[in-house]
C-alpha cells in the first residue's frame, strides 16, 4: 500500500471521525494501541510535548507555559502578549474579564501551534512570602473559584485545554520538591479544594497539574486519594493529570503513579520509561485496565482539542493583536489598586503641574521575561516611566532635581530575582529593598509630594515609610500596557477600582503561617496549623488590624450603601434568600465599586471564621447614579465541612449578612435565620 493509500486508510478510522461521539472516538483509538504504544504516550519528550504514534497518525500533544502569557521557552521563543499577572487580574474581581483573558490567551496558544496552556495557577496565598504569589490569585477560596472557572471556560471555549495548577497545597516555593503539607481535611475542603472542585464541576477542566510537594506524606503526583478518589471519582474529572516538571523524581515507582491516575509524566520519562513500565506490568504491579484509564484520559483531551480534526474546523488563533493588547490594558485598568490618596493628591490635573521627577528601581524596567516558568516575551513593554513620559508629553517637564519637582513619582517594588517574586524561591522579608527605603527617606527630606507606585506581586510592609508619602498605587506586574495605565490613573483618565485579593499585613509576624517555624517554612513537613484561618479569616479571629485588609481599594469617587433588604428573615432547605441594597455614586466622577457580601454565623457550634466571602459584584456607576444590587443566598453560603460527619453541613441558627466595601469596611448588615 503506498503512502497515499495509507493516509486514506488512516483518515477513515472512526477516531478521526468528527461526527462521532468523543467517547466512541476515544474507545476506537484506545483499542488500536499496542501495550508498547500506550506506554509511549505516558511520558513527554522535548520538554513540551507527548510522543507521536506514527503508525496511527497520532501527532505530539503540545503544551506551553504560562498563566499570564504564552512563554517563549515553550513556544520556540515567540513574542506573545504579556497580560497582567494573576494577582492583578484577580484584583479586578471581574469574572467576565477573566473569561475574556482565558479566550485571548487560548487564541495565542492556538496561534503558536500548541494544544494546552499550563495555567491558571490557583494556589491559595497562605504566606505572603511565597515566590509565586504574583502568579496566583487570592487568599480566599470563593474569589479563587469565581475567577478560575471563567478563565478555564474562556480557554476551553477555543478548544484549547486549560491545566489548572498546582494540585495541591503548593503554597510555598521553599523546599517545594520535598515538603509535605500537613493539612486537615476541613482546611482542604474549605480553603484549598474549592477552585479545583469548581474547575471540574463548573468548567469541565481538561487537565490538572500534580504538584511537586507531598500532601500529608504522599507526593501530589502519586496521591491516589486526592487524584483518583477525590478529583476523578468524587468530582467527576474526565481530563488528564500531568505531573509538574520532574515532579515524579522522588516517587518510588511507576505503579504508584499509574494507580493514582497520573496520565503524563513531564518533561520526560523517569518512572514511565517503557522498560520500567513493562517490568512493573509483567510483575502484575498494575493492570492493563488501570493503564487504559490513564491513557484514555489523555486521548480524550487530544480529541477535545481537535488534534485529529480538520484544522479548518477549529477556532482560529491570533497573537499580539490590538484586541489582546487592549484587553491587557483593560485588565490592568481594573486590577491596579489605589492604596493611599492623602489630601486627594491624585488624580493630578495636567495643567496643575509643570515639573515632575520620576525615580526608583522599577521606573523604567521591563520585567515580563522574569519569574521562572511564567515568563513572557512581549513585542513591547510600556514601563511606568515611558507611560508617564508619553502622557505628560510636552506639557510636563521631567526633571532630575526632586527638590524642584511639583511631584515626585517613586516607582518601587520587587522584581523576579531570587527571593523576590520568582519561582523556586520565597521572599525572606516583606520590606522593600534597603536602597528603596533610603530613597524614600532621602526624597521626603526635600519634597512632600511623593507618589509611590509599587511594581510587585506580593504584599509589602510599609510601616517605616507610609507616612512620608501622599499616595500609593499598587500596580502589581501590570502587563505590557501597564505604564500607560499607571499614567492614566495618575492623571485621572482612569478611576482605579481594584481591590486587594489578599491581606497586606503590618508585619510578617501577624500572618497566620508565620506564628511558628513549623507552619512556615517548616522542614520535611509544613504544618498548616492555622487550619481554615487563612488570610483575613485569621486576622478577624485574632482581632489583628492589617495594613490593608482583604477587599480594600480606594477610588477617585465615593459610594453610598443604603437600604439593605432581605426578602425573608428566615429560610430553610433549598430555599433562596434574596439580599438587595442600593449603591449610589455620590462623587463627581464615574467609577466602579466592588460590593462584597460576607456571611457570619452567630454563635456557631464549632470554630468558624468571623465572616466569609460569599458574593461580590463589580458595579460601574456614573456620578449620582444609584443602582439596586441583588445577591441570592442559598444554604451553600452557610455551610462548613464537618470532620466528624466527613461531609459539608449547615447548622440551623442565626446568621448575619455583611455588605462591605472591604472585609474591614462593612457598610450594611442584616440578620436572618436558617432552619433545617
Ligand atoms: C515548573 C512550574 C510549572 C510549570 C512547569 C513547566 O516547574 O512549577 O508551573 O508549568 O514547570 O515549566
XYZ file of C-alpha atoms and ligand atoms in Angstrom:
688
model
C 0.000 0.000 0.000
C 1.520 3.345 -0.932
C 1.686 6.352 1.399
C -1.377 7.959 -0.138
C -3.416 4.835 0.386
C -2.090 4.548 3.956
C -3.166 8.107 4.686
C -6.578 7.478 3.174
C -6.981 4.373 5.285
C -5.925 6.217 8.459
C -8.259 9.107 7.750
C -11.199 6.724 7.560
C -10.630 5.304 11.041
C -13.506 6.098 13.471
C -11.343 8.006 15.938
C -10.770 10.572 13.207
C -14.468 10.967 12.510
C -15.508 14.343 13.921
C -19.148 13.362 13.707
C -18.692 10.527 16.177
C -19.197 10.970 19.911
C -15.945 11.750 21.736
C -16.101 8.579 23.811
C -16.617 6.451 20.700
C -13.545 8.045 19.136
C -11.506 7.523 22.290
C -12.528 3.887 22.604
C -11.727 3.228 18.964
C -8.289 4.758 19.295
C -7.502 3.129 22.634
C -8.392 -0.283 21.257
C -5.982 0.190 18.374
C -2.982 0.918 20.603
C -0.497 -1.780 21.472
C 0.751 -2.043 25.057
C 4.053 -0.547 23.966
C 2.299 2.399 22.330
C 0.264 3.004 25.489
C 3.474 3.132 27.495
C 4.933 5.537 24.949
C 2.065 8.007 25.375
C 2.519 8.265 29.132
C 5.740 10.305 29.060
C 6.795 13.502 27.349
C 9.661 14.487 25.072
C 11.389 17.735 24.049
C 10.066 19.312 27.327
C 6.711 20.412 25.928
C 5.081 17.541 24.072
C 3.968 13.934 24.084
C 5.492 11.350 21.755
C 3.804 10.740 18.380
C 2.491 7.329 17.351
C 3.167 7.450 13.615
C 1.536 4.091 12.862
C -1.839 5.605 13.799
C -1.110 9.171 12.839
C -1.188 10.402 16.437
C 0.783 13.662 16.472
C 2.509 15.105 19.555
C 0.189 16.863 22.017
C 1.853 20.209 22.688
C 1.663 22.297 25.869
C 3.012 25.703 26.793
C 3.545 27.908 29.811
C 2.291 30.218 31.349
C -0.512 31.681 33.358
C -0.325 35.294 32.076
C 1.053 34.888 28.592
C 2.428 32.225 26.261
C 6.034 31.715 27.343
C 8.959 31.980 24.910
C 10.668 28.902 26.385
C 7.717 26.695 25.432
C 6.763 28.298 22.135
C 10.029 28.339 20.228
C 10.924 31.803 21.523
C 7.844 33.523 20.156
C 6.747 37.013 21.172
C 3.350 36.906 22.819
C 1.062 39.238 24.706
C 2.192 39.906 28.267
C -1.040 40.172 30.205
C -1.164 41.460 33.780
C -0.133 38.737 36.206
C -2.675 36.581 38.017
C -2.861 38.659 41.187
C -3.525 41.808 39.136
C -6.317 40.134 37.186
C -7.688 38.835 40.499
C -7.670 42.351 41.969
C -10.224 43.308 39.300
C -12.722 40.919 40.958
C -14.176 40.615 37.461
C -15.151 37.098 36.305
C -16.162 38.340 32.834
C -12.709 39.848 32.391
C -11.201 36.516 33.434
C -13.253 34.814 30.752
C -12.053 37.295 28.130
C -8.483 36.713 29.316
C -8.902 32.940 29.005
C -10.250 33.296 25.471
C -7.436 35.627 24.449
C -4.583 33.537 25.824
C -6.097 30.463 24.172
C -6.052 32.292 20.839
C -2.354 32.896 21.350
C -1.774 29.256 22.308
C -3.557 28.156 19.125
C -1.513 30.619 17.093
C 1.784 29.176 18.305
C 0.510 25.705 17.425
C 0.065 24.354 20.943
C -2.878 22.483 22.466
C -2.733 23.293 26.189
C -1.854 26.275 28.407
C -0.215 25.404 31.723
C -2.488 27.612 33.749
C -4.352 29.095 35.563
C -2.270 28.891 38.708
C -4.655 28.932 41.662
C -2.675 28.012 44.755
C -4.074 29.842 47.777
C -1.952 32.703 49.157
C -1.194 31.099 52.507
C 2.026 33.033 53.129
C 2.816 36.496 51.732
C 6.391 35.297 51.213
C 5.527 32.723 48.538
C 7.670 33.477 45.497
C 4.783 32.727 43.125
C 2.117 34.888 44.797
C 2.223 37.062 41.670
C 1.171 34.121 39.519
C -1.728 33.080 41.720
C -4.987 34.827 42.599
C -6.019 35.176 46.212
C -6.199 34.046 49.845
C -9.929 33.465 49.607
C -11.386 30.200 48.250
C -14.638 31.773 46.989
C -12.903 34.513 44.988
C -10.394 31.904 43.800
C -13.031 29.689 42.258
C -15.114 32.561 40.890
C -12.098 33.748 38.891
C -10.589 30.385 37.958
C -13.767 28.975 36.401
C -14.217 31.736 33.792
C -10.535 31.599 32.769
C -10.915 27.874 32.091
C -14.213 28.386 30.227
C -12.589 31.106 28.122
C -9.615 28.885 27.292
C -11.555 25.719 26.548
C -14.178 27.575 24.529
C -11.381 27.851 21.964
C -10.780 24.065 22.124
C -7.512 24.629 23.947
C -7.001 22.678 27.173
C -6.562 24.558 30.410
C -4.327 22.925 33.015
C -5.210 24.147 36.500
C -2.229 24.028 38.850
C -0.605 23.012 41.146
C -2.784 20.370 42.743
C -2.466 20.729 45.660
C -1.090 22.786 48.615
C 1.937 24.050 46.708
C 1.676 27.253 48.763
C 5.380 27.993 49.070
C 8.455 27.615 46.911
C 10.870 26.838 49.734
C 11.571 23.097 49.706
C 8.832 22.750 47.071
C 10.200 19.446 45.750
C 10.128 17.731 49.101
C 7.933 19.305 51.770
C 4.772 17.642 52.940
C 1.815 19.934 53.598
C 0.301 18.591 56.801
C -3.233 19.832 56.310
C -6.609 18.921 57.779
C -9.455 17.590 55.675
C -11.543 20.578 56.698
C -8.900 23.044 55.502
C -8.619 21.096 52.242
C -12.370 21.159 51.778
C -12.993 24.791 52.798
C -9.801 26.527 51.594
C -7.688 24.507 49.145
C -10.159 22.339 47.168
C -12.803 24.898 46.075
C -11.063 26.296 42.985
C -10.155 22.811 41.721
C -13.581 21.373 42.539
C -15.326 24.211 40.706
C -12.874 23.898 37.808
C -14.056 20.300 37.363
C -17.734 20.642 38.234
C -18.418 24.045 36.653
C -15.778 24.381 33.935
C -15.017 20.759 32.989
C -11.297 21.497 33.148
C -9.396 19.183 30.798
C -6.146 18.924 32.717
C -4.798 19.195 36.247
C -1.121 19.523 37.100
C 0.084 17.429 40.011
C 2.267 19.382 42.426
C 5.847 18.787 43.496
C 5.103 18.644 47.192
C 3.556 15.961 49.317
C 0.184 16.304 50.965
C 0.032 14.511 54.313
C 3.027 12.424 53.343
C 2.151 11.444 49.755
C 3.532 13.181 46.659
C 0.959 15.122 44.638
C 1.613 13.039 41.501
C 1.162 9.720 43.259
C -1.676 10.752 45.544
C -4.352 8.147 44.833
C -6.791 9.590 47.370
C -6.605 13.151 46.020
C -6.353 12.206 42.345
C -8.452 9.062 41.849
C -10.817 9.182 44.788
C -11.456 12.937 45.055
C -10.643 14.596 41.718
C -11.873 11.793 39.468
C -14.402 9.704 41.338
C -15.943 12.303 43.639
C -15.814 15.427 41.480
C -16.062 13.688 38.081
C -12.852 14.933 36.432
C -12.662 13.494 32.905
C -9.417 15.095 31.773
C -5.862 14.018 32.434
C -3.373 14.621 35.208
C 0.068 15.788 34.122
C 2.995 15.943 36.514
C 4.734 19.185 37.223
C 8.081 19.092 35.505
C 10.248 16.469 37.204
C 7.705 16.191 39.990
C 7.846 12.377 39.914
C 11.570 12.162 40.585
C 11.271 11.400 44.276
C 8.380 8.974 43.914
C 9.365 5.354 44.467
C 7.971 3.556 41.421
C 5.747 3.777 38.322
C 2.851 1.717 39.634
C 2.090 4.221 42.376
C 1.640 6.894 39.707
C -0.335 4.633 37.365
C -2.735 3.633 40.125
C -3.036 7.205 41.351
C -4.113 8.351 37.871
C -1.056 10.166 36.532
C -1.566 10.109 32.755
C 1.506 12.059 31.683
C 4.977 12.321 33.173
C 6.761 15.515 32.087
C 9.144 16.643 30.807
C 10.334 13.145 30.024
C 10.072 9.581 31.275
C 11.601 8.899 34.672
C 9.351 6.245 36.131
C 7.394 5.937 32.921
C 10.351 4.639 30.965
C 8.979 1.833 28.851
C 11.294 -0.761 30.357
C 10.192 0.164 33.875
C 6.544 0.107 32.900
C 6.976 -3.213 31.073
C 8.689 -4.735 34.096
C 6.111 -3.461 36.580
C 3.280 -4.580 34.315
C 4.762 -8.020 33.777
C 5.110 -8.350 37.553
C 1.404 -7.549 37.884
C 2.007 -4.306 39.738
C -0.685 -2.624 37.698
C -3.330 -3.915 35.334
C -3.965 -3.028 31.698
C -7.335 -1.677 32.863
C -5.576 0.776 35.209
C -3.178 1.679 32.407
C -6.053 2.159 29.948
C -7.832 4.522 32.333
C -4.788 6.823 32.368
C -4.191 6.613 28.612
C -7.884 7.109 27.848
C -7.879 10.460 29.627
C -5.034 11.815 27.527
C -6.660 10.526 24.318
C -9.938 12.157 25.379
C -8.307 15.574 25.696
C -6.498 15.066 22.400
C -9.927 14.602 20.836
C -11.406 17.544 22.747
C -8.738 19.939 21.437
C -9.274 18.604 17.919
C -5.848 17.100 17.391
C -7.355 14.650 14.853
C -9.807 17.138 13.383
C -9.661 19.157 10.194
C -7.775 22.316 11.299
C -10.210 24.395 9.257
C -12.955 23.349 11.668
C -11.054 24.560 14.737
C -11.223 28.080 16.292
C -8.640 30.388 14.762
C -5.647 31.613 16.685
C -4.298 35.141 16.918
C -1.331 36.707 18.667
C -0.089 40.192 19.594
C -3.273 41.688 18.206
C -4.568 45.151 19.137
C -7.529 43.339 20.664
C -5.298 41.354 23.028
C -3.233 44.440 23.823
C -6.370 46.392 24.633
C -7.518 43.546 26.862
C -4.166 43.559 28.680
C -4.691 47.282 29.245
C -8.262 46.772 30.474
C -7.189 44.126 32.987
C -4.535 46.486 34.354
C -7.068 49.333 34.484
C -9.377 47.198 36.618
C -6.717 45.380 38.655
C -4.480 48.221 39.817
C -5.340 49.206 43.407
C -5.189 52.679 44.907
C -4.000 52.129 48.476
C -3.454 55.680 49.715
C -4.506 59.106 48.449
C -3.900 61.665 51.182
C -5.464 65.081 50.531
C -6.752 63.586 47.302
C -3.477 64.470 45.647
C -4.490 62.118 42.867
C -5.581 62.500 40.169
C -3.195 65.270 39.130
C -4.680 67.827 36.758
C -2.382 68.064 33.758
C -2.282 71.857 33.970
C -1.653 71.681 37.685
C 1.994 70.662 37.411
C 4.925 71.808 35.338
C 7.762 69.716 36.639
C 7.867 66.163 37.934
C 10.636 63.774 38.923
C 10.450 60.042 38.322
C 12.819 57.900 40.379
C 13.074 54.334 41.606
C 14.361 50.904 40.714
C 11.286 49.912 38.738
C 10.749 53.193 36.939
C 11.949 52.016 33.559
C 12.422 48.275 33.990
C 10.948 45.690 31.686
C 10.054 42.723 33.875
C 7.997 40.469 31.592
C 10.734 37.934 30.911
C 11.381 37.055 34.528
C 9.718 34.998 37.217
C 10.505 31.497 36.028
C 8.052 29.388 34.046
C 5.554 32.278 33.826
C 7.949 34.492 31.827
C 6.642 36.147 28.653
C 8.486 37.825 25.765
C 6.194 40.661 24.687
C 6.566 42.674 21.467
C 6.927 45.731 23.726
C 6.514 46.664 27.375
C 5.413 50.149 28.421
C 7.264 50.859 31.652
C 5.867 53.335 34.186
C 8.475 55.893 33.134
C 7.558 55.593 29.480
C 3.847 55.719 30.240
C 4.124 58.870 32.371
C 6.549 60.475 29.930
C 4.196 59.848 26.999
C 1.174 61.120 28.908
C 2.974 64.254 30.054
C 4.213 64.923 26.563
C 5.492 68.485 26.213
C 3.102 69.720 28.890
C 5.168 68.355 31.748
C 8.920 68.548 32.192
C 10.611 65.556 33.782
C 13.490 66.836 35.885
C 16.186 65.224 37.963
C 16.216 67.522 40.997
C 13.464 66.228 43.262
C 13.501 69.392 45.375
C 12.356 71.378 42.328
C 9.560 68.995 41.302
C 5.869 69.646 41.876
C 5.506 65.890 42.369
C 7.975 63.056 42.765
C 6.963 59.629 41.496
C 8.866 56.817 43.157
C 8.412 53.648 41.123
C 9.425 50.941 43.554
C 8.671 47.344 44.395
C 10.198 43.982 43.703
C 11.361 42.007 40.685
C 11.939 38.451 39.585
C 15.354 37.959 41.090
C 15.885 35.310 43.752
C 13.957 35.911 46.993
C 11.646 38.292 45.207
C 8.620 37.413 43.099
C 10.032 34.342 41.429
C 9.509 30.628 41.111
C 11.604 28.225 43.160
C 12.411 30.701 45.906
C 10.421 32.580 48.515
C 10.876 36.113 49.770
C 12.734 36.492 53.058
C 11.110 39.716 54.184
C 8.086 41.877 53.490
C 10.231 45.008 53.373
C 11.199 46.886 50.268
C 14.911 46.611 49.473
C 17.048 48.949 51.594
C 18.089 51.180 48.724
C 14.423 51.917 48.071
C 13.762 52.697 51.731
C 16.737 55.050 51.661
C 15.416 56.717 48.521
C 12.037 57.408 50.134
C 13.843 58.805 53.168
C 16.081 60.986 51.031
C 13.350 62.379 48.802
C 10.954 63.009 51.679
C 13.507 65.432 53.172
C 13.123 67.839 50.253
C 9.689 67.132 48.799
C 6.434 66.187 50.498
C 4.507 65.442 47.313
C 5.596 61.862 46.862
C 3.521 59.317 44.954
C 4.731 55.742 45.282
C 3.884 53.281 42.522
C 4.573 49.667 43.501
C 5.535 47.164 40.831
C 5.402 43.856 42.712
C 3.401 40.682 43.045
C 3.028 40.188 46.787
C 2.406 42.203 49.990
C 4.873 44.877 51.032
C 5.474 46.120 54.569
C 5.112 49.925 54.657
C 5.162 50.940 58.304
C 8.514 52.744 58.110
C 7.594 54.967 55.165
C 3.881 55.093 54.530
C 3.521 58.397 56.408
C 6.223 60.006 54.310
C 4.271 59.696 51.073
C 0.982 61.170 49.924
C -0.254 58.396 47.656
C 0.406 54.720 46.956
C -0.655 52.873 43.805
C -0.352 49.057 43.875
C 0.255 48.312 40.203
C 1.424 44.687 40.545
C 3.162 43.462 37.343
C 0.611 45.134 35.113
C 1.468 43.629 31.760
C 2.859 45.211 28.616
C 0.403 48.139 28.693
C 0.982 48.798 32.389
C 2.886 52.054 32.013
C 0.025 53.645 30.080
C -2.478 52.596 32.721
C -0.368 53.922 35.602
C -0.162 57.266 33.793
C -3.900 57.211 33.070
C -4.601 56.728 36.771
C -2.126 59.401 37.911
C -3.639 61.974 35.562
C -7.204 60.875 36.085
C -8.209 59.312 32.781
C -8.838 56.078 34.636
C -10.506 55.877 38.017
C -8.820 52.988 39.875
C -11.219 50.269 41.047
C -9.077 47.264 42.013
C -9.486 45.653 45.434
C -6.849 43.605 47.254
C -7.388 39.869 46.742
C -5.153 39.200 49.745
C -4.326 40.819 53.069
C -1.383 43.218 53.351
C -0.143 42.620 56.921
C 1.555 45.319 59.001
C 4.270 42.825 59.798
C 5.065 39.250 58.842
C 4.525 38.021 62.387
C 0.858 38.951 62.075
C 0.355 36.377 59.309
C -1.111 33.002 60.293
C 1.603 30.993 58.520
C 4.304 32.828 60.480
C 3.288 32.105 64.051
C 5.748 29.242 64.267
C 8.587 27.944 62.076
C 6.830 24.615 61.736
C 3.999 26.409 59.967
C 6.479 28.147 57.686
C 8.965 27.376 56.294
C 8.605 24.044 58.060
C 11.040 21.328 57.191
C 10.158 17.985 55.656
C 6.731 18.828 56.992
C 4.935 22.157 56.819
C 2.193 22.226 59.411
C -0.913 24.031 58.196
C -1.870 24.541 61.841
C -3.792 27.717 61.057
C -6.227 25.241 59.507
C -9.096 27.185 57.895
C -7.929 30.523 59.310
C -6.006 31.665 56.257
C -5.755 35.357 55.332
C -8.497 37.662 56.631
C -10.111 34.725 58.398
C -7.125 34.724 60.750
C -6.822 38.494 61.117
C -10.517 38.620 62.050
C -10.238 35.723 64.503
C -7.228 37.264 66.290
C -8.523 40.837 66.031
C -5.330 41.922 64.260
C -5.526 45.134 62.224
C -3.872 44.592 58.860
C -2.010 47.321 56.991
C -4.624 46.963 54.230
C -7.432 44.410 54.513
C -8.659 41.862 52.027
C -11.048 43.566 49.608
C -9.588 47.068 50.147
C -9.110 49.608 47.388
C -9.734 53.349 47.043
C -11.408 55.258 44.236
C -11.438 58.853 42.993
C -15.141 58.887 43.768
C -17.254 57.695 46.723
C -20.081 55.249 47.039
C -23.032 55.234 49.393
C -24.518 51.937 50.517
C -28.076 52.022 51.844
C -31.407 50.321 52.165
C -30.419 46.693 52.676
C -33.435 44.447 52.264
C -33.943 40.705 52.774
C -36.921 39.127 51.062
C -37.350 36.890 54.147
C -35.904 36.798 57.623
C -35.792 33.017 57.734
C -35.230 30.353 55.131
C -34.738 26.610 55.098
C -33.720 23.693 52.926
C -33.183 24.633 49.303
C -34.910 27.990 49.504
C -33.088 31.136 48.425
C -32.698 34.305 50.422
C -32.528 37.447 48.302
C -30.453 40.318 49.645
C -30.705 43.692 47.969
C -29.206 47.107 48.605
C -28.882 50.478 46.912
C -25.472 51.655 45.800
C -25.026 55.274 44.786
C -22.043 57.077 43.299
C -22.068 60.240 45.388
C -18.872 61.650 43.917
C -18.079 63.761 40.878
C -16.576 61.032 38.725
C -17.701 57.801 37.176
C -16.241 54.755 38.837
C -16.591 51.075 39.678
C -17.145 49.692 43.159
C -16.767 46.048 44.147
C -19.567 45.293 46.552
C -18.669 42.372 48.797
C -21.066 40.090 50.631
C -19.867 38.165 53.679
C -21.770 35.668 55.799
C -21.321 35.309 59.560
C -22.800 32.560 61.700
C -23.795 33.926 65.097
C -22.687 31.638 67.942
C -21.651 28.684 65.757
C -21.405 25.249 67.331
C -17.870 24.790 66.056
C -14.993 27.179 65.313
C -15.825 29.209 62.236
C -14.336 32.347 60.673
C -15.984 35.572 61.802
C -17.023 36.158 58.213
C -16.521 34.506 54.831
C -16.843 35.988 51.365
C -19.914 34.518 49.700
C -20.699 37.044 46.993
C -19.347 40.083 45.176
C -20.330 42.306 42.325
C -18.373 44.884 40.403
C -20.696 47.835 39.735
C -19.912 50.744 37.420
C -21.820 53.967 38.192
C -21.859 57.431 36.709
C -21.883 60.367 39.142
C -25.164 60.476 41.114
C -26.283 57.166 39.569
C -27.904 54.728 42.000
C -28.361 51.019 41.283
C -30.101 48.259 43.179
C -27.702 45.369 43.730
C -29.019 41.904 44.434
C -27.471 38.713 45.798
C -29.038 35.259 46.057
C -28.052 33.294 49.177
C -28.561 29.547 49.441
C -27.640 27.189 52.250
C -24.306 26.556 50.492
C -23.295 30.035 51.585
C -23.787 28.998 55.216
C -22.153 25.594 55.046
C -18.930 24.269 56.528
C -17.107 20.964 56.436
C -17.717 18.783 59.469
C -14.772 16.441 60.062
C -16.854 14.149 62.247
C -19.588 13.771 59.674
C -16.934 13.783 56.949
C -19.247 15.956 54.891
C -20.415 19.501 54.359
C -23.268 20.578 56.569
C -25.322 23.610 57.599
C -26.420 24.383 61.127
C -29.809 25.824 61.866
C -29.389 29.112 63.663
C -28.843 32.827 63.433
C -26.739 34.394 60.701
C -25.736 37.836 59.611
C -25.206 39.096 56.087
C -22.497 41.768 55.902
C -22.182 44.059 52.907
C -18.805 45.713 52.632
C -16.537 47.864 50.543
C -13.769 45.726 52.025
C -13.631 42.935 54.597
C -12.990 45.566 57.249
C -15.341 48.251 55.917
C -18.798 46.795 56.451
C -21.411 49.293 55.332
C -24.668 47.379 55.830
C -25.766 44.308 57.702
C -28.866 42.348 58.456
C -29.819 39.228 60.394
C -31.646 36.133 59.290
C -32.316 32.603 60.481
C -31.743 29.319 58.777
C -33.700 26.287 59.858
C -33.327 22.685 58.665
C 7.589 24.491 36.550
C 6.351 25.004 37.268
C 5.083 24.796 36.490
C 5.391 24.928 35.005
C 6.256 23.750 34.625
C 6.736 23.852 33.177
O 8.481 23.943 37.447
O 6.140 24.586 38.609
O 4.143 25.784 36.926
O 4.205 24.947 34.231
O 7.376 23.585 35.481
O 7.608 24.933 33.048
